[in-house]
Amino acid sequence: MRIVGLLFALGGWLIAMSGLFMTTSNMGRGLFACVGIIVSIAGSLGFINKFYQAQAIWKK
Amino acid sequence: MNSLKIKLQILLAFMGIIVLVQFSTPLMAVEEKTQVAVVPAPVNLTDKDLTGITGPNKDDITAKGDPGAEMTGTVNDVTIADAKKGLTLADMANQIGQNKIAINFVWTLICGFLVMFMQAGFAMVETGLIRAKNANHTMMMNFMVYGLGLFAYWVCGFAIQMGGCGPIANLGGAYPLNAEKVVNLFGKPWGVFGTKGFFLSGSTYDVSVMVMFLFQMVFMDTTTTIVTGSCAERWKYSAFCVSTLGLGAIIYPLFGNWAWGCGWLSQLGVNFGLGHGYCDFAGSGVVHSVGGITALAAAMIIGPRIGKYNRDGSPNAIPGHDLTYVLLGCFILSFGWFGFNPGSTLGASGNGALRIGSVAVNTMLAGCTGGFAALFYMWLRYGKPDASMAGNGLLAGLVAITAPSGFVTPLASAVIGWVGGILVCLGVEYFDRVAKIDDPVGAMSVHGINGLWGVLAVGLFADGRSNYGGSWNGVSGNVTGLFYGDAGQLVAQLIGIATLLGVVFSISFVWNWVIDIVIGQRVNAKTELAGLDIPEMGAVAYPDFQLKASEYGVSESSYESATVKN
């Protein structure tokens, strides 16, 4: 789960960066960046946090 | 419930009015009158014109002194290169140049000293917000973060961050900082890290470089001290030391290079036509977001304090032991911020440096509205004005204005600070109740979320009238945000945010994960319940006081089961 989260976090950045090459319009690049940001957040606060929450001491 | 909704609607309406006024500012500015500048006729001076200029008689000063400052600081004090020739135009020009750089050195150094003093503010805020049984441990983390960060930054951090940043006009060049590792990918140059300045040796033993090092070092130390707040009350001291060394040596300098050291983010304007590239005047992203995001990664790994959450997942409030510490610390931080933001002009003379007043006013306004917003939010939501959240609101406003402070109007600063104050309240509630990531001081919300908001705010509110020598990041013209006509700048800022959330988070997470595997990040449950002062540090902070044990929601079973990394 942690590895998946890391891949999502880094993948989000790659999505944002790919916009620089896929289009020259500011709107398009902005959309790529926003999607990338959401994917990165899903990786960190979604997958990685979920992994640690599953082991949280208050659940034991 | 209805009255709460009405109050919130009034609050939102007030914010809407401020935003509308902000939007209308450029329209109102159209009617400005133009004035024709009167250019004086050139005067052809030669060295001969300087002959005969004499200063006051030194014997007079020796005999009478100079109480009125009429004989001190005259032509006598101009350095003459050749005594036989006497005073020449070259001497005068050199003196003027040295005066400019001297002013900038003094300004930048004094601002750096102010930023260094922010360490005291952070120490007080964090220590005040934790329980007395951990006060020595938390204070010692804040104390040692200064030395650990400085050491790491001197060894390699500075070289990685600023090794290729030169020349810096306001500091007389800093020419030795001229080696940036550039990778050519997809037909574009990508600056990745600097390669000069390790141990400040070789040609980087240079007066300009020293000023730059001091100023950048205290910024880096601010980043490292953010993490200690989020991980307080359960962080193993040895793990903290190693984690801080990595942050100061590698993680912070890498992003710092990309944003401030002529790295690829700063060149998004030159290479991809995105405004002026990623712009971060004083470090909402570079300093605060990097700290806040690293704090998030570390806090997730370490886990919440024992007693923070009940078995049903509901959070318990764990009040700090000294609110006076907290608010005094906030004042110290506000004071230090006058070094943080205005100091980022790197001078008080030349290349737009006279905007220091504007930057300082923007800073104080955003702090003010941030504090107000958090205070009113908590008052409306919970019926009482919360002191610690008011303090955090002040800091949130200051964090948010750090990146835009050099590019926006005072009105925009007030709006940015106000939004920052609301965001910190929402952020604390989100991490506490939804994400269930324990952050004893709210550092992830104050620095992480508001750092990102500050980066975004540059892309929205930069008014295009901040002239710092006619260009920024190699792109001519002034930094202009979306509301003033440049959508490309907003995209550059979004790419910066994606990099912080994607790359910086990943590196920070992996680094702290490795530390968790090798050393173990968390103290054992027995130590945590006893308080970290004696088991970890060997001394309590308040030996003359009887400390009251307050174990929020902690049962024997949770004590037994809380054995993570014993």
XYZ file of C-alpha atoms in Angstrom:
626
model
C 0.000 0.000 0.000
C 2.871 2.356 0.822
C 4.579 1.634 -2.477
C 1.325 2.213 -4.347
C 0.911 5.502 -2.518
C 4.419 6.537 -3.436
C 3.800 5.620 -7.072
C 0.638 7.727 -7.042
C 2.468 10.673 -5.463
C 5.246 10.586 -8.029
C 2.833 9.716 -10.839
C 0.841 12.834 -10.051
C 3.930 14.925 -10.538
C 4.656 13.178 -13.842
C 1.111 13.905 -15.009
C 1.592 17.582 -14.176
C 4.915 17.643 -16.009
C 3.578 15.791 -19.037
C 1.180 18.660 -19.633
C 4.167 20.833 -20.511
C 4.826 18.647 -23.541
C 1.308 17.538 -24.470
C -0.096 21.005 -25.062
C 1.000 24.601 -25.341
C -2.205 26.153 -24.008
C -2.206 27.488 -20.476
C -5.642 26.004 -19.882
C -4.497 22.540 -20.919
C -1.302 22.694 -18.894
C -3.235 23.974 -15.893
C -5.662 21.056 -16.162
C -2.808 18.544 -16.305
C -1.243 20.195 -13.253
C -4.513 20.071 -11.301
C -5.085 16.405 -12.146
C -1.507 15.673 -11.123
C -1.972 17.454 -7.797
C -5.124 15.442 -7.057
C -3.393 12.151 -7.909
C -0.429 13.040 -5.666
C -2.743 13.892 -2.775
C -4.585 10.603 -3.306
C -1.244 8.838 -3.016
C -0.167 10.497 0.213
C -3.379 11.155 2.115
C -5.209 8.245 0.501
C -3.040 5.170 0.139
C -0.124 5.874 2.478
C -2.229 7.318 5.264
C -4.698 4.450 4.913
C -1.852 1.990 5.449
C -0.760 3.686 8.675
C -4.318 4.187 9.872
C -4.891 0.452 9.592
C -2.068 -0.059 12.095
C -2.958 2.864 14.352
C -2.386 2.222 18.039
C -5.871 3.375 18.974
C -7.378 0.567 16.887
C -5.464 -2.174 18.697
C -27.647 25.895 13.881
C -29.474 28.521 11.785
C -27.721 31.370 13.555
C -24.380 29.655 12.884
C -25.266 29.444 9.191
C -26.206 33.127 9.139
C -22.930 34.024 10.824
C -20.967 31.978 8.332
C -22.886 33.604 5.472
C -21.988 37.048 6.821
C -18.360 35.952 7.045
C -18.375 34.665 3.456
C -20.112 37.843 2.239
C -17.433 39.962 3.877
C -14.718 37.912 2.176
C -16.588 38.264 -1.132
C -16.616 42.064 -0.817
C -12.865 42.085 -0.226
C -12.275 39.905 -3.295
C -14.528 42.125 -5.440
C -12.632 45.220 -4.356
C -9.416 43.435 -5.224
C -10.676 42.552 -8.711
C -11.756 46.113 -9.345
C -8.354 47.596 -8.484
C -6.849 47.295 -11.995
C -9.962 48.921 -13.509
C -9.692 51.838 -11.132
C -6.027 52.241 -11.947
C -6.770 53.024 -15.627
C -7.462 56.688 -14.857
C -3.964 57.381 -13.530
C -2.343 60.556 -14.819
C 0.958 60.241 -16.623
C 3.790 62.528 -15.629
C 6.654 63.453 -17.926
C 9.947 62.872 -16.167
C 12.393 65.778 -16.351
C 15.791 64.451 -17.407
C 18.650 66.678 -16.261
C 21.253 67.664 -18.838
C 24.415 65.543 -18.610
C 27.429 67.061 -16.854
C 30.870 66.155 -18.156
C 32.989 65.653 -15.050
C 36.710 64.938 -15.099
C 39.248 64.189 -12.394
C 40.288 67.854 -12.499
C 36.877 68.893 -11.224
C 37.605 66.954 -8.059
C 40.879 68.685 -7.272
C 40.566 71.149 -4.466
C 37.713 69.332 -2.791
C 38.819 69.052 0.789
C 37.191 67.671 3.869
C 37.121 69.149 7.356
C 40.364 69.680 9.206
C 41.218 66.619 11.246
C 42.812 68.733 13.946
C 39.485 70.513 14.447
C 37.717 67.216 14.959
C 40.481 66.049 17.285
C 40.191 69.192 19.390
C 36.436 69.739 19.415
C 34.847 66.447 18.484
C 31.850 66.386 16.146
C 28.650 66.375 18.179
C 26.571 67.639 15.246
C 27.866 65.047 12.758
C 28.942 67.846 10.438
C 32.529 66.677 9.948
C 32.054 62.923 9.964
C 31.446 61.053 6.736
C 32.995 63.420 4.201
C 35.359 63.305 1.247
C 38.081 62.438 3.766
C 36.470 59.023 4.092
C 36.539 58.179 0.391
C 39.157 55.528 -0.255
C 41.852 56.849 -2.629
C 43.579 54.260 -4.806
C 46.664 56.318 -5.609
C 47.761 58.996 -3.115
C 49.887 60.726 -5.728
C 46.923 61.253 -8.068
C 44.621 62.245 -5.253
C 40.862 61.847 -5.502
C 39.674 60.641 -8.927
C 36.304 59.901 -10.488
C 37.183 56.218 -10.358
C 37.647 56.496 -6.607
C 34.237 58.138 -6.292
C 32.544 55.519 -8.470
C 34.157 52.674 -6.551
C 33.051 54.213 -3.277
C 29.480 54.496 -4.515
C 29.533 50.852 -5.605
C 30.950 49.713 -2.302
C 28.387 51.773 -0.399
C 25.558 50.099 -2.309
C 26.878 46.631 -1.624
C 27.645 47.529 2.000
C 24.059 48.675 2.496
C 22.821 45.423 0.968
C 25.205 43.267 2.995
C 24.130 44.925 6.244
C 20.451 44.704 5.324
C 20.635 41.061 4.333
C 22.696 40.082 7.367
C 20.455 41.886 9.844
C 17.401 40.289 8.231
C 19.176 36.944 8.495
C 19.778 37.559 12.208
C 16.058 38.281 12.616
C 15.183 35.023 10.872
C 17.627 33.180 13.115
C 15.763 34.579 16.132
C 12.607 32.946 14.784
C 14.062 29.698 16.124
C 13.284 31.037 19.592
C 9.714 31.738 18.500
C 9.258 28.258 17.101
C 10.733 26.744 20.254
C 8.272 28.656 22.441
C 5.222 27.952 20.279
C 5.942 24.243 20.057
C 6.910 23.822 23.697
C 3.873 25.759 24.852
C 1.560 23.554 22.821
C 2.788 20.253 24.264
C 2.483 18.801 27.760
C 4.926 19.783 30.482
C 6.275 16.235 30.740
C 7.781 16.616 27.254
C 8.951 20.233 27.512
C 12.684 19.526 27.770
C 12.547 17.111 24.823
C 10.646 19.519 22.581
C 12.797 22.489 23.551
C 15.941 20.464 22.901
C 14.708 19.429 19.460
C 14.175 23.079 18.618
C 17.530 23.963 20.120
C 19.543 21.328 18.286
C 17.742 21.727 14.988
C 19.732 24.922 14.592
C 23.119 23.251 14.910
C 22.227 20.071 13.030
C 20.691 21.972 10.147
C 23.582 24.423 9.996
C 26.134 21.612 9.919
C 24.332 19.713 7.160
C 23.822 22.859 5.136
C 27.492 23.850 5.446
C 28.704 20.406 4.413
C 26.617 20.051 1.261
C 23.164 21.676 1.482
C 24.270 25.134 0.431
C 26.274 23.818 -2.512
C 23.346 21.731 -3.746
C 20.925 24.624 -3.399
C 22.886 27.694 -4.410
C 26.013 26.350 -6.102
C 24.799 27.548 -9.475
C 22.714 30.575 -8.550
C 25.108 33.387 -9.411
C 25.454 36.171 -10.306
C 23.447 38.009 -7.638
C 23.556 41.698 -8.494
C 22.397 43.058 -5.124
C 25.180 41.224 -3.285
C 27.994 42.291 -5.555
C 27.886 39.216 -7.736
C 28.568 36.071 -5.689
C 30.305 35.043 -8.903
C 31.898 31.839 -7.562
C 28.410 30.280 -7.349
C 28.372 29.434 -11.032
C 28.190 25.650 -11.331
C 24.755 24.110 -11.862
C 24.348 20.485 -12.908
C 22.116 20.693 -15.975
C 20.467 17.690 -17.628
C 19.212 18.050 -21.187
C 15.884 16.273 -21.593
C 13.318 16.642 -24.381
C 15.385 19.416 -25.905
C 15.313 21.592 -22.759
C 17.935 22.260 -20.098
C 16.879 21.163 -16.592
C 18.947 22.540 -13.732
C 18.973 19.840 -11.054
C 21.483 20.818 -8.364
C 24.445 23.092 -7.727
C 27.976 21.770 -7.453
C 30.033 24.557 -5.840
C 30.242 25.640 -2.238
C 30.752 22.370 -0.359
C 32.186 23.320 3.061
C 32.316 26.915 1.706
C 35.751 26.041 0.400
C 37.766 27.061 -2.664
C 36.552 30.125 -4.522
C 33.344 30.201 -2.491
C 35.432 31.627 0.374
C 34.038 34.964 -0.818
C 32.393 37.889 0.967
C 29.205 37.837 -1.141
C 28.874 34.076 -0.810
C 29.179 34.315 2.974
C 26.253 36.736 3.167
C 24.224 34.506 0.888
C 25.103 31.433 2.967
C 24.017 32.995 6.245
C 20.731 34.218 4.833
C 19.898 30.937 3.127
C 20.986 28.864 6.096
C 18.534 30.464 8.504
C 15.750 29.853 5.987
C 16.653 26.185 5.822
C 16.639 26.013 9.621
C 13.078 27.321 9.629
C 12.084 24.350 7.494
C 13.712 21.813 9.755
C 12.076 23.196 12.874
C 8.589 22.820 11.402
C 8.838 19.019 11.520
C 9.673 18.909 15.225
C 6.252 20.362 16.047
C 4.251 17.730 14.199
C 6.229 14.855 15.663
C 6.453 16.238 19.195
C 5.770 14.126 22.288
C 6.653 10.779 20.664
C 9.700 11.261 18.410
C 12.850 9.372 19.331
C 15.626 11.934 19.731
C 18.173 9.949 17.706
C 15.687 9.572 14.840
C 15.005 13.299 14.978
C 18.726 14.048 14.628
C 19.157 11.830 11.565
C 15.921 13.036 9.965
C 16.959 16.675 10.403
C 20.382 16.069 8.877
C 18.781 14.618 5.741
C 16.296 17.448 5.461
C 18.995 20.105 5.793
C 21.538 18.367 3.585
C 19.460 17.052 0.692
C 15.666 17.458 0.696
C 15.351 21.192 1.349
C 18.359 22.152 -0.813
C 17.037 20.194 -3.798
C 13.736 22.031 -3.957
C 15.527 25.247 -3.000
C 17.761 24.807 -6.036
C 14.861 24.180 -8.369
C 13.070 27.313 -7.146
C 15.851 29.734 -6.135
C 19.132 28.342 -7.383
C 18.493 28.668 -11.143
C 16.998 25.151 -11.192
C 14.345 23.910 -13.598
C 11.280 25.275 -11.787
C 12.617 28.813 -11.956
C 13.261 28.335 -15.678
C 9.694 27.313 -16.593
C 9.228 30.818 -17.964
C 12.335 30.745 -20.136
C 11.860 27.159 -21.339
C 8.080 26.828 -21.587
C 6.772 30.399 -21.641
C 5.007 30.014 -18.294
C 5.045 33.555 -16.900
C 8.285 34.187 -15.028
C 8.713 30.553 -14.057
C 7.923 29.342 -10.559
C 8.002 32.442 -8.333
C 8.367 32.247 -4.576
C 9.541 35.573 -3.193
C 10.483 34.503 0.327
C 9.598 30.854 0.583
C 5.949 29.864 1.150
C 6.814 26.853 -0.966
C 10.559 26.497 -0.543
C 10.595 26.923 3.227
C 7.127 26.365 4.640
C 5.591 23.814 2.295
C 8.741 21.709 2.281
C 8.661 21.763 6.096
C 4.920 21.133 6.291
C 4.975 18.298 3.759
C 7.951 16.650 5.452
C 6.067 17.020 8.730
C 3.108 15.227 7.131
C 5.281 12.336 5.939
C 7.012 11.970 9.310
C 3.807 12.314 11.358
C 2.082 9.607 9.308
C 4.959 7.213 9.903
C 5.247 7.986 13.627
C 1.510 7.813 14.257
C -0.688 9.641 16.761
C 0.124 10.104 20.427
C -1.330 7.609 22.872
C -4.672 8.974 23.975
C -5.183 11.262 21.005
C -7.874 9.001 19.558
C -10.512 6.867 21.215
C -11.344 3.380 19.986
C -14.176 4.765 17.858
C -11.715 7.099 16.135
C -12.998 10.275 17.758
C -10.179 12.681 18.663
C -9.372 14.007 22.130
C -8.050 17.496 22.644
C -4.664 17.412 24.356
C -4.102 20.972 25.551
C -0.619 22.414 25.698
C 0.912 23.347 29.031
C 1.602 27.061 28.526
C -0.458 29.386 26.355
C 1.701 32.350 27.311
C 4.659 30.579 25.691
C 2.577 30.054 22.569
C 1.450 33.639 22.126
C 4.818 35.125 23.039
C 6.377 32.744 20.520
C 3.934 33.951 17.879
C 4.989 37.546 18.562
C 8.649 36.594 18.209
C 7.875 34.849 14.927
C 5.965 37.896 13.649
C 8.972 40.039 14.478
C 11.332 37.623 12.747
C 9.135 37.599 9.662
C 10.231 41.190 9.019
C 13.593 39.638 8.268
C 12.132 36.743 6.340
C 10.142 38.641 3.715
C 11.710 42.110 3.328
C 15.156 40.517 3.612
C 14.426 38.444 0.534
C 15.094 41.501 -1.633
C 18.730 40.709 -0.688
C 19.354 44.411 -0.371
C 18.022 47.846 0.407
C 19.668 49.561 -2.561
C 19.272 48.819 -6.261
C 17.158 46.429 -8.361
C 13.780 47.110 -6.811
C 15.125 46.859 -3.287
C 13.236 49.998 -2.264
C 10.145 47.807 -2.212
C 11.254 46.614 1.215
C 8.652 48.905 2.803
C 5.913 47.461 0.633
C 7.000 43.912 1.428
C 7.072 44.670 5.158
C 3.585 46.219 5.110
C 2.193 43.287 3.115
C 3.705 40.950 5.706
C 2.152 42.665 8.695
C -1.246 43.018 6.993
C -1.495 39.334 6.104
C -0.516 38.326 9.635
C -3.156 40.650 11.008
C -5.999 39.379 8.806
C -4.892 35.772 9.285
C -5.131 36.172 13.043
C -8.524 37.866 12.749
C -9.908 35.212 10.424
C -8.896 32.304 12.652
C -10.145 34.101 15.755
C -13.547 34.866 14.242
C -13.872 31.417 12.696
C -13.299 29.698 16.034
C -15.518 32.201 17.830
C -18.401 31.598 15.416
C -17.924 27.844 15.298
C -17.228 27.037 18.939
C -18.515 30.101 20.782
C -15.128 31.213 22.184
C -12.144 32.982 20.671
C -9.461 30.305 20.779
C -6.034 31.639 21.729
C -3.856 28.959 20.163
C -5.811 29.057 16.908
C -5.604 32.854 16.838
C -1.849 32.446 17.104
C -1.842 29.820 14.402
C -4.012 32.106 12.252
C -1.446 34.863 12.588
C 1.293 32.449 11.535
C -0.880 31.100 8.708
C -1.334 34.595 7.297
C 2.405 35.175 7.511
C 3.181 31.855 5.823
C 0.666 32.553 3.062
C 2.064 36.008 2.278
C 5.678 34.832 2.236
C 5.696 33.887 -1.466
C 3.539 36.742 -2.759
C 4.840 39.474 -0.422
C 7.073 41.016 -3.076
C 4.555 40.895 -5.897
C 1.138 41.948 -4.573
C -0.780 44.992 -3.323
C -1.569 45.569 0.353
C -5.238 44.812 -0.312
C -4.356 41.487 -1.899
C -2.131 40.747 1.093
C -5.057 41.261 3.421
C -7.190 38.857 1.359
C -4.385 36.266 1.198
C -3.886 36.461 4.960
C -7.619 36.202 5.643
C -7.967 33.086 3.492
C -4.875 31.669 5.225
C -6.511 32.163 8.635
C -9.605 30.236 7.554
C -7.538 27.523 5.869
C -5.542 26.811 9.006
C -8.733 26.189 10.989
C -10.143 23.910 8.301
C -6.787 22.159 7.974
C -6.488 21.431 11.673
C -10.022 20.012 11.707
C -9.309 17.906 8.611
C -6.087 16.363 9.917
C -7.572 15.879 13.377
C -10.928 14.378 12.466
C -10.806 13.053 8.914
C -7.210 12.051 8.150
C -6.532 11.270 11.840
C -2.932 12.399 11.590
C -1.858 13.749 14.960
C -0.179 17.153 14.720
C 0.222 18.616 18.225
C 1.018 22.138 17.007
C -0.890 22.342 13.710
C 2.316 22.654 11.680
C 0.973 20.779 8.673
C -1.934 23.201 8.421
C 0.021 26.358 9.209
C 3.040 25.641 7.040
C 1.989 22.894 4.634
C -1.455 24.021 3.527
C -0.783 27.739 3.782
C 2.575 27.382 2.104
C 0.788 25.872 -0.887
C -1.852 28.596 -0.730
C 0.884 31.241 -0.765
C 2.469 29.680 -3.859
C -0.913 29.636 -5.580
C -1.634 33.226 -4.513
C 1.359 34.495 -6.510
C -0.228 33.074 -9.639
C -3.496 34.825 -8.829
C -2.675 38.169 -7.222
C 0.744 39.303 -8.539
C -0.032 42.766 -9.893
C 2.732 43.164 -12.466
C 4.037 46.380 -10.910
C 6.890 45.034 -8.799
C 9.984 46.019 -10.722
C 13.067 44.101 -9.562
C 15.547 45.237 -12.164
C 13.285 44.753 -15.172
C 13.133 40.958 -15.106
C 12.589 37.929 -12.876
C 13.987 34.424 -13.402
C 15.443 35.495 -16.733
C 12.118 36.682 -18.174
C 11.827 40.406 -18.811
C 8.945 42.352 -17.291
C 7.301 41.956 -13.911
C 5.602 38.972 -12.278
C 1.895 39.082 -13.146
C -0.829 36.762 -11.915
C -4.065 35.527 -13.450
C -6.190 38.395 -12.133
C -3.876 40.841 -13.892
C -3.686 38.990 -17.168
C -1.035 36.209 -17.081
C -2.524 32.727 -16.851
C 0.892 31.217 -17.562
C 2.171 32.367 -14.160
C -0.634 30.463 -12.445
C 0.323 27.301 -14.354
C 3.965 27.701 -13.275
C 2.801 27.954 -9.662
C 0.626 24.841 -10.072
C 3.625 22.919 -11.417
C 5.505 24.029 -8.303
C 2.698 22.749 -6.072
C 2.635 19.422 -7.947
C 6.387 19.119 -7.408
C 6.037 19.777 -3.687
C 3.233 17.254 -3.263
C 4.750 14.676 -5.594
C 8.527 14.821 -5.397
C 9.266 16.511 -2.065
C 6.688 14.391 -0.260
C 8.060 11.181 -1.805
C 11.680 11.915 -0.924
C 10.746 12.968 2.608
C 8.578 9.911 3.090
C 11.231 7.466 1.856
C 13.917 9.132 4.001
C 11.818 8.933 7.160
C 10.647 5.431 6.311
C 14.270 4.254 6.080
C 14.979 5.890 9.456
C 11.959 4.093 10.883
C 13.308 0.763 9.668
C 16.903 1.336 10.793
C 16.559 3.344 14.017
C 12.845 3.410 14.760
C 11.046 6.747 14.753
C 8.905 6.337 17.820
C 9.697 5.970 21.498
C 8.132 3.024 23.293
C 4.779 3.341 24.976
C 6.195 3.377 28.490
C 8.455 6.296 27.652
C 5.654 8.161 25.936
C 3.291 7.814 28.870
C 5.962 8.781 31.380
C 6.928 11.809 29.308
C 10.017 11.978 27.125
C 12.019 14.289 29.358
C 13.580 11.740 31.705
C 13.804 8.636 29.465
C 15.103 10.477 26.404
C 16.868 13.552 27.806
C 17.716 12.622 31.384
C 16.178 15.754 32.919
C 12.779 17.358 33.245
C 12.123 20.942 32.180
C 10.402 21.926 35.433
C 12.059 20.001 38.287
C 10.543 22.203 40.994
C 6.961 21.575 39.929
C 4.652 18.648 40.612
C 3.297 17.706 37.173
C -0.299 16.541 36.952
C -0.709 13.300 35.021
C -3.434 13.660 32.420
C -3.770 10.602 30.228
C -6.523 11.435 27.789
C -8.547 8.362 27.003
C -5.690 6.005 27.819
C -6.635 2.654 29.238
C -4.472 -0.203 30.404
C -5.273 -2.092 27.207
C -4.195 0.780 24.989
C -1.023 1.043 27.059
C -0.296 -2.624 26.508
C -1.084 -2.511 22.812
C 0.741 0.732 22.102
C 4.020 -0.962 21.481
C 4.900 0.320 18.066
C 8.665 0.001 17.543
C 9.437 -0.770 21.172
